[in-house]
Amino acid sequence: MITLALNILDIVQNSISAMATEIAVEVTESAAVDLMKITVKDNGRGMSQDLLSRVTDPFVTTRKTRRIGLGIPLLKYHANLAGGDLEIQSGEGIGTTLSATLKLQHPDRQPLGDLAGMMTILMTANPGIDFLYTHKTDMGEYCFSSREVMEYLGITDFSDVSLLTDIREMMNNNLEDIGASGFNGE
Amino acid sequence: MSQIKSLADLRKKREEIKAEMDTRIKAIDPENHVQIKVAMATCGIAAGAKEIMEFFVEQLDRRNIQGVVTQTGCMGYCYAEPTVEITLPGREPVVYGFVDLKRADQIIEKYIKEGELIDGIIPVNYETIDSKE
Ligand SMILES: Nc1ncnc2c1ncn2[C@@H]1O[C@H](COP(=O)(O)OP(=O)(O)O)[C@@H](O)[C@H]1O
Ligand SMILES: [Mg+2]
């Protein structure tokens, strides 16, 4: 993966496979403490303690289509490379919370990438899932909820392409306002 | 409007668009729409599945084709990512592999519009990820 946004997109696929109906993505970046933190929280089926203890091993997957799982090990690798780590909490029937921490200014930290594009593609492809996106910086906080947008506009899916373009622009404008590094694909 | 920042701005823009054009309510005719599924697991995403999906969403709209673009998990063809499953109305699903922007364009012009099979089909005893997991 070239960007963290693609890593996150992949991690969110695990939540979708786990039948989550609510998925919250949170990105925090603080230059003051040289920290970037990425959290993906879902209300999906969760993992057993046994699976949880083995899941950062690339040879662990519950899929039958391919014998190795790569999503979580890959994000862990990128976190480690940037002086950070990955942590997962999960309970069967409760859901899963995965957090990656990275040193914001580490030279080997991947760029965040196209966060707004990642969110809009997820919303288009999964109209039945509520996506929450929060981005925090030293300057402020921006919060976006796909369900709130649906209710506000009185729509039931995100198939309108011009609306998607506008949502992307709205997110990018707000991210720019709080000095986020992941707006407009930067 | 200069900048879209809030939900109110979003709504205002919708209303402007509606007033400008005839209301293009895209009621999807289930008998007659194309289903496109893009495989979005690790291998697919790493190979560019996000861009391919954005391309289909945009181009179906631009070329006025009735269709729904969704995603699936890993379909098991990691070697051939990005893979895309196309279901034309009344036909069996077909999976195309190694889909780049050029092939995606061909899929729309040749297969979706004309129903003409093009190179790059993955021959399979087809199962979706849902039936495999
Ligand atoms: N959010 C989640 N909820 C439930 N199970 C999960 C979640 N994320 C990962 N898992 C489990 O961990 C396994 C490994 O995940 P991952 O490393 O992304 O590889 P893959 O998705 O290719 O199997 C998955 O197959 C799944 O069983
Ligand atoms: Mg995965």
Short mmCIF file of C-alpha atoms and ligand atoms in Angstrom, two decimals:
data_model
loop_
_atom_site.label_atom_id
_atom_site.label_comp_id
_atom_site.label_asym_id
_atom_site.label_seq_id
_atom_site.Cartn_x
_atom_site.Cartn_y
_atom_site.Cartn_z
CA MET A 1 0.00 0.00 0.00
CA ILE A 2 1.32 3.40 -0.90
CA THR A 3 -0.79 5.43 1.50
CA LEU A 4 -2.29 5.00 4.95
CA ALA A 5 -5.73 5.74 3.49
CA LEU A 6 -5.44 2.55 1.40
CA ASN A 7 -4.36 0.66 4.52
CA ILE A 8 -7.39 1.98 6.36
CA LEU A 9 -9.66 1.10 3.41
CA ASP A 10 -8.37 -2.44 3.70
CA ILE A 11 -8.82 -2.62 7.47
CA VAL A 12 -12.40 -1.40 7.04
CA GLN A 13 -12.98 -4.34 4.65
CA ASN A 14 -12.41 -6.64 7.64
CA SER A 15 -15.18 -4.82 9.51
CA ILE A 16 -17.48 -5.17 6.50
CA SER A 17 -16.69 -8.89 6.26
CA ALA A 18 -17.46 -9.16 9.98
CA MET A 19 -21.00 -7.87 9.24
CA ALA A 20 -20.53 -4.54 11.01
CA THR A 21 -23.35 -2.02 10.62
CA GLU A 22 -21.42 0.87 12.20
CA ILE A 23 -17.82 1.63 11.40
CA ALA A 24 -15.96 4.57 12.89
CA VAL A 25 -12.64 5.73 11.51
CA GLU A 26 -10.66 8.23 13.55
CA VAL A 27 -7.41 9.88 12.59
CA THR A 28 -5.54 12.01 15.10
CA GLU A 29 -2.40 13.89 14.24
CA SER A 30 -0.52 16.03 16.67
CA ALA A 31 2.72 17.76 15.79
CA ALA A 32 3.00 18.82 19.43
CA VAL A 33 3.56 15.23 20.57
CA ASP A 34 4.77 13.86 17.20
CA LEU A 35 1.92 11.37 17.01
CA MET A 36 -0.44 10.04 14.43
CA LYS A 37 -3.11 7.63 15.59
CA ILE A 38 -5.51 5.74 13.38
CA THR A 39 -8.45 3.92 14.93
CA VAL A 40 -11.04 1.73 13.23
CA LYS A 41 -13.91 0.65 15.46
CA ASP A 42 -16.74 -1.63 14.41
CA ASN A 43 -19.75 -3.42 15.88
CA GLY A 44 -19.17 -6.58 13.83
CA ARG A 45 -18.96 -10.15 15.01
CA GLY A 46 -15.61 -9.70 16.76
CA MET A 47 -12.81 -12.20 17.25
CA SER A 48 -12.21 -14.96 19.76
CA GLN A 49 -9.31 -14.37 22.17
CA ASP A 50 -7.42 -17.11 20.41
CA LEU A 51 -7.78 -15.55 16.96
CA LEU A 52 -7.03 -12.12 18.43
CA SER A 53 -3.72 -13.34 19.86
CA ARG A 54 -2.60 -14.63 16.46
CA VAL A 55 -4.07 -12.09 14.08
CA THR A 56 -0.96 -9.98 13.47
CA ASP A 57 0.71 -13.10 12.10
CA PRO A 58 0.40 -13.06 8.29
CA PHE A 59 -0.38 -16.76 8.25
CA VAL A 60 -3.61 -16.19 10.08
CA THR A 61 -6.85 -15.78 8.21
CA THR A 62 -10.32 -17.26 8.54
CA ARG A 63 -10.96 -16.86 4.85
CA LYS A 64 -10.93 -19.97 2.72
CA THR A 65 -10.16 -18.20 -0.53
CA ARG A 66 -6.49 -17.72 0.30
CA ARG A 67 -4.38 -19.10 3.10
CA ILE A 68 -2.64 -15.95 4.22
CA GLY A 69 -4.15 -12.82 5.68
CA LEU A 70 -2.24 -9.65 5.00
CA GLY A 71 -4.35 -6.65 5.97
CA ILE A 72 -3.52 -6.41 9.66
CA PRO A 73 0.17 -7.51 9.37
CA LEU A 74 0.68 -4.88 6.67
CA LEU A 75 -0.66 -2.03 8.79
CA LYS A 76 1.37 -3.28 11.75
CA TYR A 77 4.46 -3.30 9.54
CA HIS A 78 3.87 0.28 8.45
CA ALA A 79 3.24 1.38 12.05
CA ASN A 80 6.45 -0.30 13.25
CA LEU A 81 8.40 1.23 10.39
CA ALA A 82 7.31 4.68 11.57
CA GLY A 83 8.25 4.11 15.21
CA GLY A 84 4.80 3.02 16.33
CA ASP A 85 2.70 -0.05 16.91
CA LEU A 86 -0.67 -1.66 16.44
CA GLU A 87 -3.16 -2.70 19.06
CA ILE A 88 -6.43 -4.59 18.74
CA GLN A 89 -9.25 -5.11 21.16
CA SER A 90 -12.03 -7.44 20.21
CA GLY A 91 -14.80 -9.46 21.76
CA GLU A 92 -17.09 -11.95 20.11
CA GLY A 93 -20.50 -10.44 19.60
CA ILE A 94 -19.21 -7.03 20.70
CA GLY A 95 -17.00 -5.73 17.94
CA THR A 96 -13.45 -4.81 17.23
CA THR A 97 -11.30 -1.74 17.80
CA LEU A 98 -7.98 -1.53 16.04
CA SER A 99 -5.52 1.29 16.66
CA ALA A 100 -2.28 2.03 14.91
CA THR A 101 0.10 4.64 16.26
CA LEU A 102 2.87 6.19 14.20
CA LYS A 103 5.39 8.97 14.76
CA LEU A 104 3.95 11.85 12.75
CA GLN A 105 7.32 13.22 11.69
CA HIS A 106 9.06 9.90 11.16
CA PRO A 107 10.76 9.87 7.73
CA ASP A 108 9.37 6.40 7.02
CA ARG A 109 5.77 7.29 7.82
CA GLN A 110 3.61 6.82 4.75
CA PRO A 111 1.54 9.79 3.61
CA LEU A 112 -2.10 9.71 4.70
CA GLY A 113 -3.42 9.92 1.17
CA ASP A 114 -6.94 10.39 -0.09
CA LEU A 115 -9.04 10.08 3.07
CA ALA A 116 -12.14 11.75 1.62
CA GLY A 117 -11.97 9.51 -1.45
CA MET A 118 -11.63 6.47 0.77
CA MET A 119 -14.74 7.45 2.73
CA THR A 120 -16.88 8.25 -0.32
CA ILE A 121 -16.01 4.98 -2.04
CA LEU A 122 -16.96 3.07 1.12
CA MET A 123 -20.26 4.95 1.39
CA THR A 124 -21.18 4.34 -2.26
CA ALA A 125 -20.42 0.64 -2.10
CA ASN A 126 -22.07 0.02 1.28
CA PRO A 127 -25.23 2.11 1.64
CA GLY A 128 -26.43 -0.07 4.53
CA ILE A 129 -23.47 0.73 6.79
CA ASP A 130 -23.14 3.85 8.93
CA PHE A 131 -19.71 5.34 8.50
CA LEU A 132 -18.34 7.84 10.95
CA TYR A 133 -15.20 9.76 10.23
CA THR A 134 -13.39 11.93 12.76
CA HIS A 135 -10.18 13.81 12.19
CA LYS A 136 -8.37 15.61 15.01
CA THR A 137 -5.40 17.91 14.77
CA ASP A 138 -3.76 20.43 17.10
CA MET A 139 -5.99 23.03 15.43
CA GLY A 140 -9.35 21.39 15.68
CA GLU A 141 -11.64 18.52 14.91
CA TYR A 142 -13.86 17.50 12.01
CA CYS A 143 -16.58 14.90 12.24
CA PHE A 144 -18.58 13.35 9.42
CA SER A 145 -21.41 10.85 9.61
CA SER A 146 -22.83 9.15 6.51
CA ARG A 147 -26.14 8.53 8.26
CA GLU A 148 -26.42 12.19 9.23
CA VAL A 149 -25.87 13.19 5.57
CA MET A 150 -28.51 10.68 4.42
CA GLU A 151 -31.06 11.90 6.93
CA TYR A 152 -30.33 15.55 6.27
CA LEU A 153 -30.68 15.18 2.50
CA GLY A 154 -33.45 12.60 2.66
CA ILE A 155 -31.60 10.01 0.59
CA THR A 156 -31.16 6.26 1.00
CA ASP A 157 -27.94 5.67 -0.87
CA PHE A 158 -24.94 7.48 -2.37
CA SER A 159 -25.40 6.66 -6.04
CA ASP A 160 -25.57 10.31 -7.13
CA VAL A 161 -22.10 11.03 -8.49
CA SER A 162 -22.33 14.82 -8.26
CA LEU A 163 -23.28 14.47 -4.59
CA LEU A 164 -20.25 12.26 -4.00
CA THR A 165 -18.02 14.87 -5.59
CA ASP A 166 -19.54 17.54 -3.34
CA ILE A 167 -19.14 15.40 -0.21
CA ARG A 168 -15.53 14.85 -1.09
CA GLU A 169 -15.04 18.57 -1.52
CA MET A 170 -16.82 19.28 1.77
CA MET A 171 -14.58 16.85 3.64
CA ASN A 172 -11.43 18.19 2.03
CA ASN A 173 -12.39 21.80 2.80
CA ASN A 174 -12.94 20.93 6.44
CA LEU A 175 -9.76 18.89 6.67
CA GLU A 176 -7.82 21.77 5.19
CA ASP A 177 -9.32 24.12 7.78
CA ILE A 178 -7.92 22.11 10.66
CA GLY A 179 -4.53 21.74 8.99
CA ALA A 180 -4.91 18.01 8.40
CA SER A 181 -2.23 16.40 6.28
CA GLY A 182 -4.56 14.01 4.48
CA PHE A 183 -6.72 16.36 2.45
CA ASN A 184 -6.86 16.44 -1.34
CA GLY A 185 -4.87 13.26 -1.34
CA GLU A 186 -1.73 14.85 0.16
CA MET B 1 -21.51 28.84 -4.27
CA SER B 2 -17.90 29.34 -3.33
CA GLN B 3 -17.16 26.51 -0.95
CA ILE B 4 -19.05 23.54 0.39
CA LYS B 5 -18.37 23.20 4.08
CA SER B 6 -21.55 22.18 5.85
CA LEU B 7 -24.55 19.94 5.29
CA ALA B 8 -26.59 23.08 4.59
CA ASP B 9 -24.16 23.93 1.76
CA LEU B 10 -24.55 20.40 0.43
CA ARG B 11 -28.33 20.70 0.41
CA LYS B 12 -28.23 24.13 -1.19
CA LYS B 13 -26.07 22.78 -4.01
CA ARG B 14 -28.52 19.89 -4.55
CA GLU B 15 -31.36 22.36 -4.86
CA GLU B 16 -29.44 24.47 -7.34
CA ILE B 17 -28.72 21.43 -9.47
CA LYS B 18 -32.36 20.35 -9.35
CA ALA B 19 -33.57 23.78 -10.43
CA GLU B 20 -31.04 23.87 -13.27
CA MET B 21 -31.69 20.52 -14.85
CA ASP B 22 -34.81 18.48 -15.22
CA THR B 23 -34.88 16.35 -12.13
CA ARG B 24 -32.87 13.35 -13.07
CA ILE B 25 -34.32 10.89 -10.66
CA LYS B 26 -32.34 7.78 -11.20
CA ALA B 27 -34.87 5.14 -10.29
CA ILE B 28 -32.94 1.96 -10.96
CA ASP B 29 -34.88 -0.44 -13.14
CA PRO B 30 -33.99 -3.80 -11.61
CA GLU B 31 -34.73 -5.65 -14.88
CA ASN B 32 -32.37 -3.55 -16.81
CA HIS B 33 -29.38 -2.52 -14.78
CA VAL B 34 -25.80 -3.68 -14.76
CA GLN B 35 -24.24 -4.87 -11.53
CA ILE B 36 -20.56 -4.23 -11.04
CA LYS B 37 -18.68 -5.63 -8.09
CA VAL B 38 -15.11 -4.64 -7.43
CA ALA B 39 -13.03 -6.96 -5.24
CA MET B 40 -11.73 -4.86 -2.36
CA ALA B 41 -9.48 -7.04 -0.24
CA THR B 42 -5.83 -6.34 0.53
CA CYS B 43 -4.57 -7.61 -2.81
CA GLY B 44 -7.23 -5.75 -4.80
CA ILE B 45 -6.71 -2.46 -2.99
CA ALA B 46 -2.93 -2.72 -3.35
CA ALA B 47 -3.40 -3.30 -7.07
CA GLY B 48 -5.55 -0.21 -7.55
CA ALA B 49 -9.14 -1.38 -6.91
CA LYS B 50 -10.11 1.97 -5.37
CA GLU B 51 -9.28 3.90 -8.57
CA ILE B 52 -11.06 1.29 -10.70
CA MET B 53 -14.16 1.54 -8.56
CA GLU B 54 -14.13 5.34 -8.72
CA PHE B 55 -13.79 5.07 -12.50
CA PHE B 56 -16.85 2.81 -12.85
CA VAL B 57 -18.99 4.98 -10.55
CA GLU B 58 -18.05 8.10 -12.51
CA GLN B 59 -18.20 6.68 -16.01
CA LEU B 60 -21.53 4.87 -15.68
CA ASP B 61 -23.00 8.20 -14.73
CA ARG B 62 -21.20 10.10 -17.48
CA ARG B 63 -22.09 7.55 -20.15
CA ASN B 64 -25.67 7.32 -18.94
CA ILE B 65 -25.66 3.64 -18.12
CA GLN B 66 -28.01 2.27 -15.49
CA GLY B 67 -25.90 0.40 -13.04
CA VAL B 68 -24.94 -0.25 -9.47
CA VAL B 69 -21.35 -0.41 -8.33
CA THR B 70 -20.66 -2.30 -5.12
CA GLN B 71 -17.78 -4.23 -3.63
CA THR B 72 -16.98 -7.74 -2.58
CA GLY B 73 -14.24 -9.16 -0.45
CA CYS B 74 -11.47 -11.31 -1.85
CA MET B 75 -12.77 -13.45 -4.69
CA GLY B 76 -9.65 -15.61 -4.51
CA TYR B 77 -7.92 -14.40 -7.65
CA CYS B 78 -5.17 -12.40 -5.95
CA TYR B 79 -2.81 -13.01 -8.84
CA ALA B 80 -5.21 -11.20 -11.18
CA GLU B 81 -6.18 -8.14 -9.13
CA PRO B 82 -7.86 -5.80 -9.59
CA THR B 83 -10.77 -8.08 -10.45
CA VAL B 84 -14.26 -6.94 -11.33
CA GLU B 85 -17.44 -9.00 -11.59
CA ILE B 86 -19.98 -7.81 -14.14
CA THR B 87 -23.55 -9.06 -14.25
CA LEU B 88 -25.56 -7.95 -17.25
CA PRO B 89 -29.34 -8.23 -16.95
CA GLY B 90 -30.42 -11.83 -17.48
CA ARG B 91 -26.85 -13.12 -17.81
CA GLU B 92 -24.44 -15.09 -15.67
CA PRO B 93 -21.78 -13.05 -13.84
CA VAL B 94 -18.43 -12.70 -15.58
CA VAL B 95 -15.16 -11.92 -13.76
CA TYR B 96 -12.51 -9.83 -15.45
CA GLY B 97 -8.95 -9.77 -14.10
CA PHE B 98 -6.04 -7.31 -14.31
CA VAL B 99 -8.49 -4.45 -14.75
CA ASP B 100 -6.68 -1.18 -15.35
CA LEU B 101 -8.31 2.02 -16.56
CA LYS B 102 -7.93 0.97 -20.20
CA ARG B 103 -9.56 -2.39 -19.66
CA ALA B 104 -12.27 -0.82 -17.51
CA ASP B 105 -13.06 1.48 -20.42
CA GLN B 106 -13.25 -1.52 -22.79
CA ILE B 107 -15.49 -3.37 -20.36
CA ILE B 108 -17.93 -0.48 -20.43
CA GLU B 109 -17.82 0.12 -24.19
CA LYS B 110 -17.69 -3.47 -25.41
CA TYR B 111 -19.16 -5.73 -22.76
CA ILE B 112 -21.63 -3.54 -20.91
CA LYS B 113 -22.85 -1.57 -23.93
CA GLU B 114 -22.61 -4.23 -26.65
CA GLY B 115 -22.66 -7.47 -24.68
CA GLU B 116 -19.50 -8.52 -26.49
CA LEU B 117 -17.06 -10.61 -24.42
CA ILE B 118 -13.54 -9.18 -24.28
CA ASP B 119 -10.15 -10.54 -23.19
CA GLY B 120 -9.30 -10.94 -19.57
CA ILE B 121 -12.12 -13.16 -18.34
CA ILE B 122 -11.15 -15.40 -15.48
CA PRO B 123 -12.61 -18.82 -16.13
CA VAL B 124 -14.10 -20.12 -12.94
CA ASN B 125 -16.52 -22.47 -11.38
CA TYR B 126 -17.88 -19.30 -10.13
CA GLU B 127 -18.52 -18.74 -6.43
CA THR B 128 -18.85 -15.40 -4.74
CA ILE B 129 -16.98 -14.62 -1.56
CA ASP B 130 -20.27 -14.83 0.31
CA SER B 131 -20.69 -18.46 -0.64
CA LYS B 132 -17.07 -19.24 0.23
CA GLU B 133 -16.82 -17.71 3.66
N1 LIG C 1 -12.84 -6.20 12.40
C1 LIG C 1 -12.79 -7.54 12.47
N2 LIG C 1 -13.83 -8.24 12.99
C2 LIG C 1 -13.78 -9.60 13.05
N3 LIG C 1 -12.75 -10.35 12.62
C3 LIG C 1 -11.69 -9.71 12.08
C4 LIG C 1 -11.66 -8.28 11.99
N4 LIG C 1 -10.47 -7.92 11.41
C5 LIG C 1 -9.82 -9.07 11.17
N5 LIG C 1 -10.53 -10.14 11.57
C6 LIG C 1 -10.11 -11.56 11.46
O1 LIG C 1 -8.71 -11.60 11.28
C7 LIG C 1 -8.35 -12.28 10.07
C8 LIG C 1 -7.12 -11.66 9.45
O2 LIG C 1 -7.38 -10.36 8.94
P1 LIG C 1 -6.43 -9.74 7.86
O3 LIG C 1 -5.04 -9.66 8.38
O4 LIG C 1 -7.00 -8.46 7.36
O5 LIG C 1 -6.42 -10.81 6.69
P2 LIG C 1 -7.64 -11.23 5.76
O6 LIG C 1 -8.68 -10.17 5.83
O7 LIG C 1 -6.99 -11.30 4.41
O8 LIG C 1 -8.11 -12.56 6.26
C9 LIG C 1 -9.61 -12.20 9.22
O9 LIG C 1 -9.68 -13.30 8.32
C10 LIG C 1 -10.73 -12.24 10.26
O10 LIG C 1 -11.04 -13.55 10.67
MG MG C 2 -8.31 -8.12 5.66
#
